[in-house]
Short mmCIF file of C-alpha atoms in Angstrom, two decimals:
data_model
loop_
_atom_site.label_atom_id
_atom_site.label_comp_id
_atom_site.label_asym_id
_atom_site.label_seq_id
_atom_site.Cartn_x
_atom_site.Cartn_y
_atom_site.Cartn_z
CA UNK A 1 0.00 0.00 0.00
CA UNK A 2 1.55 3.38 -1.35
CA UNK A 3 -1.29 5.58 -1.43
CA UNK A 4 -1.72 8.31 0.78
CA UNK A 5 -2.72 7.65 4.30
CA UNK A 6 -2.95 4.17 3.07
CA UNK A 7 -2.51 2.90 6.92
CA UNK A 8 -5.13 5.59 8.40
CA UNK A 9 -7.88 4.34 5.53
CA UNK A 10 -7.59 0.33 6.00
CA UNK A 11 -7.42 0.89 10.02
CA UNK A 12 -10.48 2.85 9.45
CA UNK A 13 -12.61 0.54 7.49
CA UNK A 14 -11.29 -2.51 9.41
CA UNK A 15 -12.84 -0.57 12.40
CA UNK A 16 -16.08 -0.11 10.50
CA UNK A 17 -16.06 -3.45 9.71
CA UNK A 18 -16.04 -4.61 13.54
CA UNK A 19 -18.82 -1.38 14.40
CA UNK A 20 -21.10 -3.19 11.88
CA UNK A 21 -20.70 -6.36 12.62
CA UNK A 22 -22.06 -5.48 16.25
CA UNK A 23 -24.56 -2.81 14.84
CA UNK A 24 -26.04 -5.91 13.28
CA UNK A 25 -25.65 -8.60 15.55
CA UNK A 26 -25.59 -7.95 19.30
CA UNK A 27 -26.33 -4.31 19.28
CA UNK A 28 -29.45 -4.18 16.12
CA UNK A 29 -31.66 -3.32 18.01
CA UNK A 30 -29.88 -0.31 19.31
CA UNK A 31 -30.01 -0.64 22.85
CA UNK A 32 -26.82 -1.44 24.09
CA UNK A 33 -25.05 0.88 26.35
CA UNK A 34 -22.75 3.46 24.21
CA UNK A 35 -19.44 2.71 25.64
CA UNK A 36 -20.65 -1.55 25.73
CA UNK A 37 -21.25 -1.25 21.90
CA UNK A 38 -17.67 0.76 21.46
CA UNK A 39 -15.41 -1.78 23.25
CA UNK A 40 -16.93 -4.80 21.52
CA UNK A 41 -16.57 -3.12 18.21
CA UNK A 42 -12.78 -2.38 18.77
CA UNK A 43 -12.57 -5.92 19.84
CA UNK A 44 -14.38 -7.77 16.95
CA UNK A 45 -12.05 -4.93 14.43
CA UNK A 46 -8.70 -5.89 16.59
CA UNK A 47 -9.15 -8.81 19.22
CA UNK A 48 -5.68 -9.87 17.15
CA UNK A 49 -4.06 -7.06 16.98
CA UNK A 50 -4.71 -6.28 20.76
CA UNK A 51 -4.05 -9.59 22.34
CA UNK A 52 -1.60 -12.07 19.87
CA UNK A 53 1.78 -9.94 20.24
CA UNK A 54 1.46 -10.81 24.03
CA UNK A 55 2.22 -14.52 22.67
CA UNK A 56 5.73 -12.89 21.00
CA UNK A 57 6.47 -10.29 23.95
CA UNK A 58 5.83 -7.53 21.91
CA UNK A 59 3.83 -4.44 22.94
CA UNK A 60 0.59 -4.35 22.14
CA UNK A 61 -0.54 -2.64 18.62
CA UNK A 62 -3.50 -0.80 20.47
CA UNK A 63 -1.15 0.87 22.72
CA UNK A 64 1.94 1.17 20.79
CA UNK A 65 0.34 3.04 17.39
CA UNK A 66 -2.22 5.63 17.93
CA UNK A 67 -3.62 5.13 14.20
CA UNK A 68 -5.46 1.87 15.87
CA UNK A 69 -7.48 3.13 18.76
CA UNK A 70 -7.92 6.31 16.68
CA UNK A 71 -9.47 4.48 13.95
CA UNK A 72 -11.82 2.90 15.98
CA UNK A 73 -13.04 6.17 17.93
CA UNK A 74 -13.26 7.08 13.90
CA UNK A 75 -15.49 3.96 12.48
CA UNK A 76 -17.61 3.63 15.52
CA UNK A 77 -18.33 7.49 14.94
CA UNK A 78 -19.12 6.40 11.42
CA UNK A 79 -21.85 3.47 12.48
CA UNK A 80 -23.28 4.68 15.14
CA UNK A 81 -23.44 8.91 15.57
CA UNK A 82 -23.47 10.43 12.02
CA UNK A 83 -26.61 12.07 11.38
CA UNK A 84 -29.96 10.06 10.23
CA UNK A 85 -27.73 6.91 10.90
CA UNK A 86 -26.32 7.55 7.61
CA UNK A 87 -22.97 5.58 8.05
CA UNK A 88 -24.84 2.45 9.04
CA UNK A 89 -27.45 3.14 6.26
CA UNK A 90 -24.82 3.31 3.69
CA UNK A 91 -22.25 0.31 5.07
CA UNK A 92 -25.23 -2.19 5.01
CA UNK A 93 -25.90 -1.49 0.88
CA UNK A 94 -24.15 -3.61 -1.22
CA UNK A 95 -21.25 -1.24 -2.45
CA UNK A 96 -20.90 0.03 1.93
CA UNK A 97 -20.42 -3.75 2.38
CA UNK A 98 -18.06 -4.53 -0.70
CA UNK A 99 -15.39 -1.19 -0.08
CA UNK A 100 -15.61 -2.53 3.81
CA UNK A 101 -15.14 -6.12 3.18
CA UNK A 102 -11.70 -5.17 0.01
CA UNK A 103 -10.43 -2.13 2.47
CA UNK A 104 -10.15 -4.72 6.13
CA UNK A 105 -9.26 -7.53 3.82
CA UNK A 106 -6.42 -5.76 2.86
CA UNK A 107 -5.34 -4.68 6.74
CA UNK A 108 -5.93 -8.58 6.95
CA UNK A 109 -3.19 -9.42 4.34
CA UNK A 110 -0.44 -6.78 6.07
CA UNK A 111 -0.88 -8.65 8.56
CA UNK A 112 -0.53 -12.19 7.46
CA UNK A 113 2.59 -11.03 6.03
CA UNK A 114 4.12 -9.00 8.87
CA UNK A 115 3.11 -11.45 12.24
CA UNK A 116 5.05 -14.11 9.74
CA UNK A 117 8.08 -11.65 9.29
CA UNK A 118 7.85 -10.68 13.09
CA UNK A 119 8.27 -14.31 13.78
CA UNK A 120 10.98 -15.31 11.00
CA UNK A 121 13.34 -12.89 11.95
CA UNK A 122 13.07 -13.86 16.13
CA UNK A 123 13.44 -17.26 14.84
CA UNK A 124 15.66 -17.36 11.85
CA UNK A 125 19.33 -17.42 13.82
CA UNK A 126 17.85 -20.77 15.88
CA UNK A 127 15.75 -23.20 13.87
CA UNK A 128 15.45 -26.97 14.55
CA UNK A 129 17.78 -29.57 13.56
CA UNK A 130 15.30 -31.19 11.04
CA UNK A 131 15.21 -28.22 9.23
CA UNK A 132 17.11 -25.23 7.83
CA UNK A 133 14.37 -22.82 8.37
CA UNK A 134 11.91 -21.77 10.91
CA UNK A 135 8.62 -24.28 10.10
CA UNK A 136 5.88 -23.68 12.78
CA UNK A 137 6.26 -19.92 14.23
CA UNK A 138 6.61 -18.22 11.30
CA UNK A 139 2.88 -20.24 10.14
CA UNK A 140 1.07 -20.13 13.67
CA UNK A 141 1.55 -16.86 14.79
CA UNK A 142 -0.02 -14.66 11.99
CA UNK A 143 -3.17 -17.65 11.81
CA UNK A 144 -3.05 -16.90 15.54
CA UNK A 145 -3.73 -12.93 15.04
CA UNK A 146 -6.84 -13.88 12.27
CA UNK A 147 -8.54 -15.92 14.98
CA UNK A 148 -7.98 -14.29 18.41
CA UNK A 149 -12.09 -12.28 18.17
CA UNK A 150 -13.42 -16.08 17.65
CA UNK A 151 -11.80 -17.38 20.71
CA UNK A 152 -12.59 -14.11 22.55
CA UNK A 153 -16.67 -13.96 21.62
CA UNK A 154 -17.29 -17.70 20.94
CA UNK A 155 -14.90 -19.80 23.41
CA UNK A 156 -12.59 -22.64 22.70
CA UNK A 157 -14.91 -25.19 22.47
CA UNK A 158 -17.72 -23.55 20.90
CA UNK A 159 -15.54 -22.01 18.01
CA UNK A 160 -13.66 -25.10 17.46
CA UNK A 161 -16.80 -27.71 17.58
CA UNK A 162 -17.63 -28.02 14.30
CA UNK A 163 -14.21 -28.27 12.58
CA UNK A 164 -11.92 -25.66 11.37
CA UNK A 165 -13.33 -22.15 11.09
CA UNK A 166 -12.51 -20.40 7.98
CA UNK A 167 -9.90 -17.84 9.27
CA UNK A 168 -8.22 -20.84 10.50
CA UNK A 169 -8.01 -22.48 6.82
CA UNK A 170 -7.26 -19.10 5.77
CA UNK A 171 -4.45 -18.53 7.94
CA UNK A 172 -2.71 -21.15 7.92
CA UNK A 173 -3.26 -21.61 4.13
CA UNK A 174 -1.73 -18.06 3.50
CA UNK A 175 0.63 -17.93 6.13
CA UNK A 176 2.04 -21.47 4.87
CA UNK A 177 3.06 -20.18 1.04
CA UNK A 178 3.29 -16.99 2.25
CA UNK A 179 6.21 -18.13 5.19
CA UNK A 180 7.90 -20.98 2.65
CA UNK A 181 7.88 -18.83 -0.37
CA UNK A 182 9.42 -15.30 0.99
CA UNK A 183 11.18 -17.10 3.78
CA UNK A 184 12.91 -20.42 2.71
CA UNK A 185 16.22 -19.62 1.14
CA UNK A 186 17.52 -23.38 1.80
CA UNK A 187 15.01 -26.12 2.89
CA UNK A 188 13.71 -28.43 0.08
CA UNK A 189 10.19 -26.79 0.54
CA UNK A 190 10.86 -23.25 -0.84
CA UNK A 191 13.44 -24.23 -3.21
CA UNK A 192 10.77 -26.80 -4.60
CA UNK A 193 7.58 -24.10 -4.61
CA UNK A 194 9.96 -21.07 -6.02
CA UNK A 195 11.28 -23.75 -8.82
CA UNK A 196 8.07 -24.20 -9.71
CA UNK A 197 6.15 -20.79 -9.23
CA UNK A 198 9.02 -18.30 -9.75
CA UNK A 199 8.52 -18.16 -13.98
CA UNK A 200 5.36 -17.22 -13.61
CA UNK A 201 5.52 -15.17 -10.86
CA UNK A 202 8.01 -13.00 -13.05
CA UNK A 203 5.86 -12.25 -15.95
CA UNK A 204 3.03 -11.84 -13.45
CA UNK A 205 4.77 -9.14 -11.88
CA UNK A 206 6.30 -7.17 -14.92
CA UNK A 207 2.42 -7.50 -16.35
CA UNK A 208 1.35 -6.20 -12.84
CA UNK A 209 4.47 -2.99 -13.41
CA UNK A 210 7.26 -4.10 -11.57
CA UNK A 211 9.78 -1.09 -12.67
CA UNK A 212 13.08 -3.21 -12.86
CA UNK A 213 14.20 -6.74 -12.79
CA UNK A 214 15.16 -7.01 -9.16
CA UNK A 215 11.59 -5.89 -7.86
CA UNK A 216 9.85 -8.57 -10.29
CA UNK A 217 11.90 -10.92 -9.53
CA UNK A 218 11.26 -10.07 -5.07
CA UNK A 219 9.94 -12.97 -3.46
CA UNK A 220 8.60 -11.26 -0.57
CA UNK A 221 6.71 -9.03 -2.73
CA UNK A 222 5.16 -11.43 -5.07
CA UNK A 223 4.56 -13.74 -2.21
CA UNK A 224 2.29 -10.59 -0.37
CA UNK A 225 0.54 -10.16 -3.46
CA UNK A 226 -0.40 -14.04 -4.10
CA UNK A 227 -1.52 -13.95 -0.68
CA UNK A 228 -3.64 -10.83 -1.29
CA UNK A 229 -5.76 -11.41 -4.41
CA UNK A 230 -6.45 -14.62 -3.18
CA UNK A 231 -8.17 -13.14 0.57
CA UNK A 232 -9.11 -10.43 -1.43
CA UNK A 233 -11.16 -13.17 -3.95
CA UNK A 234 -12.09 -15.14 -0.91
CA UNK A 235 -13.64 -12.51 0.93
CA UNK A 236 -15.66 -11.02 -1.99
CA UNK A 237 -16.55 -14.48 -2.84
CA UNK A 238 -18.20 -15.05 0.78
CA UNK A 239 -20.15 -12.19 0.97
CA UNK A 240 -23.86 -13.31 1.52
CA UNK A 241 -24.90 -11.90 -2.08
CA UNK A 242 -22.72 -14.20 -3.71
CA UNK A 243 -21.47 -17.80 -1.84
CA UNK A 244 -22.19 -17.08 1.14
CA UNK A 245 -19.93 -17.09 4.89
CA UNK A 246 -20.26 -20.88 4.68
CA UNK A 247 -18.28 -21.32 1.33
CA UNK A 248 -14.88 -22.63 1.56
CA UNK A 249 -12.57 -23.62 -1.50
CA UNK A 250 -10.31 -26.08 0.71
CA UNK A 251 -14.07 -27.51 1.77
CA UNK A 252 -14.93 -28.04 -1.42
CA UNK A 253 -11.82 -29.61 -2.51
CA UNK A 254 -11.60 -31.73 0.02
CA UNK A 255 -15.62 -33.37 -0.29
CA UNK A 256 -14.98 -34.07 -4.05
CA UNK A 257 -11.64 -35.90 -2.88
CA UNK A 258 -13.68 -37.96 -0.76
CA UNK A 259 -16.36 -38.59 -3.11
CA UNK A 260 -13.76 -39.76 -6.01
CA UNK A 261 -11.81 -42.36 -3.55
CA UNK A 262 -14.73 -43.36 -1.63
CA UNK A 263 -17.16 -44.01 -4.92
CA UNK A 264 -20.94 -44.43 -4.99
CA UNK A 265 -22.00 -47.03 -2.04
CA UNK A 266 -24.32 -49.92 -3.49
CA UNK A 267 -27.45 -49.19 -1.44
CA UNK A 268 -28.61 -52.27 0.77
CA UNK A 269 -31.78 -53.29 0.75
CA UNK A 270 -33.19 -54.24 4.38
CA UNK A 271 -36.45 -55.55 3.00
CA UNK A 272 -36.60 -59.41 2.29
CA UNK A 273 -37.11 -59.98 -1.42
CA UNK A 274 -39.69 -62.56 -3.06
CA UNK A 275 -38.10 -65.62 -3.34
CA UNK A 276 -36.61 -65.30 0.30
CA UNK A 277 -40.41 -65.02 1.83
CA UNK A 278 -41.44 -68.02 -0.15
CA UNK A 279 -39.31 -69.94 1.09
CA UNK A 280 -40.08 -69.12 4.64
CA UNK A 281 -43.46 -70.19 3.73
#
C-alpha cells in the first residue's frame, strides 16, 4: 500500500467493519449501552491485533500506534453517531459492504505477512535440527492474530466444535506459502515451490508494473501479493450476495476428494425380497 494515508484508511474501514458487525448482531436493536457497543466493536475490528503480540512479547498494537485506537473512535463514529444513521445506512448497501469487506481484507493481508516476518526474523538465527528454516512460528503466529475475536466472543470449544473455522483455513493456508515462499532460502520446501512458481511469478509481476528486474523478480513481494488477491477473492466471494460465509474452496476440494476415492455405495436393501419369503413359507 503506497497511497496516501494508506494505513489511516484500512485501520479505518477494518474498524467499521467490527462497528457493523455489532450494529447488526448484538447491538441491532440499538439498545446497548454506548461505551458496551464501542469496546466490543474495537474488539471484533482488533481482538488480534490487541491480544496475539502478548504470545511474541511484543507491545501491544493498540497501545503502541495511535492510528489503531484512533481508527476505531473514527469507524464507531461512522456506524453509530453520524446524522440520520447515515454511516450504518450506507455500510449495510451492497457497495458500503463490498469497499468494507476489500479495504479490512487488505489490513488482513499486512498482517498475514508481517506477524510471519515478526516471527521469522526472532526465529531465523535458531531453527530446529530437522530443518534449515523456521517451520511452525513463522505459520502459527499470523493464523493466531486472524482468529484471536473467535476465541474471545465464541470460546474454545464452541468455536472449534464443528471443525476448522474459515480464518483458521485461511491462515494457515496463507501464512504457509506466504512463510515458505518469501522465507525459505535453503530447505527443500521453498526451493521446490519457487522452482516451480518463480517463472510465472516473473511475468506476473512485470504485467502487474514491476519497474526493474530485481523488484519482479522479489519474493517477498510477489509472495504478499499471491496472498492478497487470493483473501481479497475469498472474501468477496463469501459475501452473503454471492457464496455465502459458509463457502470454503479447501471444503470443497476436500468433499470431491472424498467422493472420487470413496465411490458411490451400493445401497442395501433391508427388506426381504420374493423368493426369500417363499421360502419361509
Amino acid at each position: 500500500m503506497d497511497f496516501p494515508y494508506a494505513t489511516e484508511t484500512v485501520c479505518v474501514f477494518m474498524s467499521i467493519q467490527g462497528s457493523m458487525a455489532v450494529r447488526n448482531g448484538p447491538n441491532r436493536t440499538n439498545s446497548m449501552n454506548w461505551f458496551h457497543a464501542f469496546v466490543k466493536s474495537t474488539l471484533t475490528a482488533y481482538a488480534g491485533a490487541t491480544f496475539t503480540n502478548i504470545f511474541m512479547g511484543r507491545p501491544t498494537a493498540m497501545f503502541a500506534n495511535d492510528v489503531f485506537f484512533g481508527s476505531c473512535l473514527i469507524g464507531f463514529g461512522v456506524v453509530n453517531w453520524l446524522p440520520l444513521d447515515i454511516g450504518y445506512q450506507f455500510f449495510n448497501t451492497f457497495i458500503g459492504a463490498l469497499l468494507a469487506t476489500v479495504f479490512s481484507q487488505v489490513f488482513r493481508v499486512g498482517g498475514i505477512a508481517g506477524f510471519s516476518d515478526a516471527a521469522y526474523n526472532a526465529f531465523k538465527d535458531a531453527p530446529s535440527a530437522y530443518y534449515p528454516t523456521p517451520v511452525f512460528g513463522p505459520i502459527l503466529f499470523p493464523t493466531a492474530l486472524g482468529n484471536m475475536g473467535g476465541f474471545l466472543w465464541n470460546g474454545f470449544d464452541a468455536y472449534l466444535e464443528k471443525g476448522m473455522p474459515w480464518l483458521f483455513q485461511q491462515g494457515v493456508a496463507c501464512s504457509t506459502f506466504y512463510h515458505f515462499y518469501a522465507h525459505d532460502a535453503e530447505g527443500i520446501v521453498g526451493v521446490t515451490l519457487r522452482s516451480v512458481v518463480k517463472p510465472v511469478a516473473i511475468q506476473i509481476m512485470g504485467l502487474m508494473g514491476a519497474e526493474d528486474g530485481k523488484e519482479s523478480e522479489d519474493d517477498q513481494l510477489f509472495a504478499k501479493f499471491a496472498v492478497g488477491v487470493f483473501m481479497l477473492a475469498m472474501a468477496i466471494v463469501r459475501m452473503p450476495q454471492f457464496l455465502g460465509p459458509k463457502f470454503s474452496p479447501f471444503t470443497a476440494v476436500a468433499n470431491m476428494v472424498k467422493g472420487v476415492l470413496g465411490g458411490k455405495k451400493k445401497k442395501v436393501n433391508a427388506k426381504p425380497s420374493k423368493k426369500s419369503k417363499k421360502k419361509n413359507q
